[in-house]
PDB file of C-alpha atoms in Angstrom:
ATOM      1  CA  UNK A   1       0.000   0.000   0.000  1.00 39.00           C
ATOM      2  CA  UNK A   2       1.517   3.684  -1.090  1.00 40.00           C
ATOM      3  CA  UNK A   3       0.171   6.434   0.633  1.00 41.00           C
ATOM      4  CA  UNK A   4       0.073   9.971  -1.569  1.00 45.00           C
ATOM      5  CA  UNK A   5       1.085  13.305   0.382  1.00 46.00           C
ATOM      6  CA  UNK A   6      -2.174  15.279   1.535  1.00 48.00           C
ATOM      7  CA  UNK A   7      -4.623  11.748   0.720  1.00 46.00           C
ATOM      8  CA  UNK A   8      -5.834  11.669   4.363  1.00 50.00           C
ATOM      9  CA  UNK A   9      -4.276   8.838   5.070  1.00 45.00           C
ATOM     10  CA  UNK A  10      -2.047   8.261   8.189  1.00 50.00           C
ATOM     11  CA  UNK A  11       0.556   6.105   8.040  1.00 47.00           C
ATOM     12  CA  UNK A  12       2.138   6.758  11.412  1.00 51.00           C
ATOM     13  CA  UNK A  13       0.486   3.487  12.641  1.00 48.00           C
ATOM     14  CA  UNK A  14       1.988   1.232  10.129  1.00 45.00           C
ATOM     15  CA  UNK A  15       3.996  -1.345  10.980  1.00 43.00           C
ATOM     16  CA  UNK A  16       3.614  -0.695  14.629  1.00 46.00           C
ATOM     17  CA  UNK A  17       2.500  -3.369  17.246  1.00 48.00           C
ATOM     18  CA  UNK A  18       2.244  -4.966  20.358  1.00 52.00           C
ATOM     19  CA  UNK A  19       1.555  -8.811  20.333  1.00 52.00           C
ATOM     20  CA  UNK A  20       0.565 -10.678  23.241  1.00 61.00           C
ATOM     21  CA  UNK A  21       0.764 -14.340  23.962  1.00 62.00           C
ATOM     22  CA  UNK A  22      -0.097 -17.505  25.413  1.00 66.00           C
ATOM     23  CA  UNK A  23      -0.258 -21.062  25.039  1.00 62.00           C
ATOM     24  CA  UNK A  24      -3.488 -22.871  26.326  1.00 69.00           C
ATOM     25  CA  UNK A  25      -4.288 -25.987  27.558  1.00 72.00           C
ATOM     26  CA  UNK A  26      -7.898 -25.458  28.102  1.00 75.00           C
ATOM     27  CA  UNK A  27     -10.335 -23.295  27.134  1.00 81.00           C
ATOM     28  CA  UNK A  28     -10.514 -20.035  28.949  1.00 83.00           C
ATOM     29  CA  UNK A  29     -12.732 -19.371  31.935  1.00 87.00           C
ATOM     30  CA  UNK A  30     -16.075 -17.495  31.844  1.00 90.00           C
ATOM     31  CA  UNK A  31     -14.368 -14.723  33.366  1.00 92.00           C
ATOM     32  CA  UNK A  32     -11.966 -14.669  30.941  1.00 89.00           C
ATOM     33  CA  UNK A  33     -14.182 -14.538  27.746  1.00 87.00           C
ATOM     34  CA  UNK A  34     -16.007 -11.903  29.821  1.00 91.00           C
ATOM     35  CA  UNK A  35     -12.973  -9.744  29.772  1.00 91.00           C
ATOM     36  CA  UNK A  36     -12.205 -10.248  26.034  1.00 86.00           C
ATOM     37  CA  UNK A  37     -16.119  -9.099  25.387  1.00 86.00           C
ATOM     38  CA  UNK A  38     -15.469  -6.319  27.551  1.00 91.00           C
ATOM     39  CA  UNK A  39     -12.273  -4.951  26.079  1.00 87.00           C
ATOM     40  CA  UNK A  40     -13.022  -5.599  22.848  1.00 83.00           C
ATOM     41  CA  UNK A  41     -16.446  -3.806  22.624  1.00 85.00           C
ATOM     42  CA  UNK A  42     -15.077  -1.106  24.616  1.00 82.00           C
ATOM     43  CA  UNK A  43     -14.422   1.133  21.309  1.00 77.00           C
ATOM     44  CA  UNK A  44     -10.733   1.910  22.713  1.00 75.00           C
ATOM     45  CA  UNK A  45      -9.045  -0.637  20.299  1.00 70.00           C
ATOM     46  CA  UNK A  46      -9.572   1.597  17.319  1.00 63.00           C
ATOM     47  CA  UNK A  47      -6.687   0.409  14.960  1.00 61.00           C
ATOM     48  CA  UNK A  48      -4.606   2.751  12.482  1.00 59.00           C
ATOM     49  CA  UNK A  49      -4.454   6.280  13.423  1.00 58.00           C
ATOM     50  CA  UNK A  50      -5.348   5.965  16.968  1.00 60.00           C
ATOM     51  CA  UNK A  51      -2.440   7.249  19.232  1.00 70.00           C
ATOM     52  CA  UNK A  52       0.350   4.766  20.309  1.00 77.00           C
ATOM     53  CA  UNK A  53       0.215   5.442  24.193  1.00 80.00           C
ATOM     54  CA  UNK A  54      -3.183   4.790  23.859  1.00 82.00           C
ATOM     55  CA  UNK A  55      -3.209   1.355  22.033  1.00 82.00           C
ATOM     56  CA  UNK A  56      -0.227   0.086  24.335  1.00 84.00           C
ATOM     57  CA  UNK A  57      -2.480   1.031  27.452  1.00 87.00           C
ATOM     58  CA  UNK A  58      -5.155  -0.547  26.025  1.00 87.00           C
ATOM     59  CA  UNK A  59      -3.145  -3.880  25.073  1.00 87.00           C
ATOM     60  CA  UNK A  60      -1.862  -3.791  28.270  1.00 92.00           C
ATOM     61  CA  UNK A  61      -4.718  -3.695  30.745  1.00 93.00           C
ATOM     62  CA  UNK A  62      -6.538  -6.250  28.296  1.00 91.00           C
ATOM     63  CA  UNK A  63      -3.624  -8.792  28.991  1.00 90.00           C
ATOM     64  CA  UNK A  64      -3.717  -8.346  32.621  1.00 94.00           C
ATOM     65  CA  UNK A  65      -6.963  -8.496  32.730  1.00 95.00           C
ATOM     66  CA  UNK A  66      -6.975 -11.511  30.869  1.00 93.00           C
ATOM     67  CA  UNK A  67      -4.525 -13.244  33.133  1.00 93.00           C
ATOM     68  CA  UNK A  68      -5.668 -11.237  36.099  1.00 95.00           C
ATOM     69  CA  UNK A  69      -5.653 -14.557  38.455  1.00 94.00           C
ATOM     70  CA  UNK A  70      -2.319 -15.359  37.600  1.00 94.00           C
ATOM     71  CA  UNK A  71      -0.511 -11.986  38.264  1.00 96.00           C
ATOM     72  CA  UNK A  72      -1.308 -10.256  34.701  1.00 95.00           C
ATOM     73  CA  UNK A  73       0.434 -12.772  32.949  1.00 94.00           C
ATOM     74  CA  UNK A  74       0.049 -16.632  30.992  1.00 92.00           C
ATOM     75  CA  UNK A  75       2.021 -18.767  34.211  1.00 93.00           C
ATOM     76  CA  UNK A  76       3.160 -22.219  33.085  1.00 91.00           C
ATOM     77  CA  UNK A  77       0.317 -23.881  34.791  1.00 89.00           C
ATOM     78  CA  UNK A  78      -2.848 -26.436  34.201  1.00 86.00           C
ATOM     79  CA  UNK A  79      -4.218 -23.242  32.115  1.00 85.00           C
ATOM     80  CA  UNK A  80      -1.429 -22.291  29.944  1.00 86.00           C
ATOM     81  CA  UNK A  81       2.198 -23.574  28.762  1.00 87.00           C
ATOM     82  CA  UNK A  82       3.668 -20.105  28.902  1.00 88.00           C
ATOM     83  CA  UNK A  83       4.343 -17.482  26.081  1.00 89.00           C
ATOM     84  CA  UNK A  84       5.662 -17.842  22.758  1.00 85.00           C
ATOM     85  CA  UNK A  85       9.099 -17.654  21.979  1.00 83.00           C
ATOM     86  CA  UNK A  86       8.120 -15.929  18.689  1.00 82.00           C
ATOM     87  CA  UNK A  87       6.372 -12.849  20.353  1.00 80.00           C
ATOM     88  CA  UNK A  88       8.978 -11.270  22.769  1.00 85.00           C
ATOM     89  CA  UNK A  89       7.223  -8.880  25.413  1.00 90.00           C
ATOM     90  CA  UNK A  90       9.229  -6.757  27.217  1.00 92.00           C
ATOM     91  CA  UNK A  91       5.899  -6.135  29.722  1.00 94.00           C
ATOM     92  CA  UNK A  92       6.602  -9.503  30.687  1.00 94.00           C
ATOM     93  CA  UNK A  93      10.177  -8.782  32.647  1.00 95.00           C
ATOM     94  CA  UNK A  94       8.549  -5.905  34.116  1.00 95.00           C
ATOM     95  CA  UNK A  95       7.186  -5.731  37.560  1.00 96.00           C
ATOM     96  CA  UNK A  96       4.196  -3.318  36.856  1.00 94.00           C
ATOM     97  CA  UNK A  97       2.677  -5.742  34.259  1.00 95.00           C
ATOM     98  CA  UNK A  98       3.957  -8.787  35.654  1.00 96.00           C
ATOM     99  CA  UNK A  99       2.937  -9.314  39.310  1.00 97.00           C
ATOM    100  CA  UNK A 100       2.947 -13.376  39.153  1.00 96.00           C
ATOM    101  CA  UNK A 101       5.934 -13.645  41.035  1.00 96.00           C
ATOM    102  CA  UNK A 102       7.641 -16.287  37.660  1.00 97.00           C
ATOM    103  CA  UNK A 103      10.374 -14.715  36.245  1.00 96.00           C
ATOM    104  CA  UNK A 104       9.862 -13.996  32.598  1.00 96.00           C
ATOM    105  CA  UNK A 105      12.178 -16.311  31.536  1.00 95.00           C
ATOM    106  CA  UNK A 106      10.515 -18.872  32.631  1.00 95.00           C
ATOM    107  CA  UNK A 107       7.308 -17.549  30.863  1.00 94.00           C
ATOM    108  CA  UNK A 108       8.949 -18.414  27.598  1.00 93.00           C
ATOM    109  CA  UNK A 109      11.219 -21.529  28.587  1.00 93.00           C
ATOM    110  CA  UNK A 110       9.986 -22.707  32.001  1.00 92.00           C
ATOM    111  CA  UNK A 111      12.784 -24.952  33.383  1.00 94.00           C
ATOM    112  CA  UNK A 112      14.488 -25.518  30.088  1.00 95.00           C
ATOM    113  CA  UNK A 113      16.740 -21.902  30.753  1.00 96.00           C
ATOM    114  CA  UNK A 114      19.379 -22.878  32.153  1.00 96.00           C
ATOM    115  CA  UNK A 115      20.371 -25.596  29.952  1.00 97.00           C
ATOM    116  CA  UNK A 116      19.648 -22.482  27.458  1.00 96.00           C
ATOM    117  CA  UNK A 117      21.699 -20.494  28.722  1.00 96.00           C
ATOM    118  CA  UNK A 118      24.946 -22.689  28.548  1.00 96.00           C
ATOM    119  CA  UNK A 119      24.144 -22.557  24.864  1.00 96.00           C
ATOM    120  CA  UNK A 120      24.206 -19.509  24.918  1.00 96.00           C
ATOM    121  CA  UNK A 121      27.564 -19.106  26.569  1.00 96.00           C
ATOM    122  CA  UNK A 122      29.015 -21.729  24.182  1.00 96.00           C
ATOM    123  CA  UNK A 123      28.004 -20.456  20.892  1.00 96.00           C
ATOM    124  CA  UNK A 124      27.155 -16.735  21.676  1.00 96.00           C
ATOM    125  CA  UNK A 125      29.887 -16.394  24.266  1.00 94.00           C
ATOM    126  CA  UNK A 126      29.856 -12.554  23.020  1.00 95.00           C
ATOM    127  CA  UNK A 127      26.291 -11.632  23.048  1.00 94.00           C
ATOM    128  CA  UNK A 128      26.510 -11.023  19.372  1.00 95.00           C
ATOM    129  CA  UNK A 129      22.709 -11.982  19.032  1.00 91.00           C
ATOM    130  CA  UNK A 130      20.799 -10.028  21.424  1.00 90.00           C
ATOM    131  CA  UNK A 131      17.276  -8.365  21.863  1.00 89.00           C
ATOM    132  CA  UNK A 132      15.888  -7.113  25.541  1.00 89.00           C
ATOM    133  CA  UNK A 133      15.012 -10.686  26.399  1.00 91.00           C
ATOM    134  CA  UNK A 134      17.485 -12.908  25.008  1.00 91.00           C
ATOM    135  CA  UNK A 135      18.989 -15.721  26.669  1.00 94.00           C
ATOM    136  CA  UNK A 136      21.377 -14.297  29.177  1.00 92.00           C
ATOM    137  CA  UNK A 137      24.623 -16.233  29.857  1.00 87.00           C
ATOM    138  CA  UNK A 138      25.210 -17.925  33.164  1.00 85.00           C
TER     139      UNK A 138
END
């Protein structure tokens, strides 16, 4: 898509997001769906154009709403498996959004880490590859 100078149309939200994740293992609770109907009727998710403090708010109480029972975020548990590896969060290492207690890592890897992280230390001894949650060496 090409947008023209002085069309009307904002591009500023392109290619900007925030993805969220979570494995399940069951279906979510009542309460859960009740908070997806709630936040997504709310008419503050309002896509391109819409300001991007707004839209991260937005996705952010949603998630912790979602997972409100287990601290704001997708625990390892009966429930879920965790996050995806594919969808790095840095809300997830922070204390404000994550109030589970389960260090992020283990979010994404559970107890596989530090087996990950002597990888890491083998074959990235110089944190060449890097992102604000990559595998930390030992």
């Amino acid at each position: 898509m090409k947008a023209i100078p002085g069309d009307g149309f904002d591009t500023s939200g392109m290619n900007r997001t925030k993805s969220a994740d979570a494995f399940l293992r069951r279906a979510w609770t009542d309460q859960q769906v009740a908070t997806c109907h709630r936040y997504l009727a709310d008419g503050r998710q309002t896509g391109i154009g819409a300001q991007d403090a707004d839209q991260l708010a937005w996705v952010r109480e949603f998630y912790r709403d979602l997972y409100a029972t287990t601290g704001g975020v997708p625990v390892p548990d009966t429930a879920t498996d965790g996050v995806g590896v594919n969808f790095p969060d840095v809300d997830l290492a922070d204390p404000r959004w994550n109030t589970s207690g389960v260090p992020w890592h283990t979010l994404y890897y559970k107890n596989n880490y530090p087996r990950l992280q002597r990888v890491k230390a083998r074959w990235d001894p110089r944190d060449v590859f890097h992102h604000a949650l990559s595998i930390k060496s030992p």
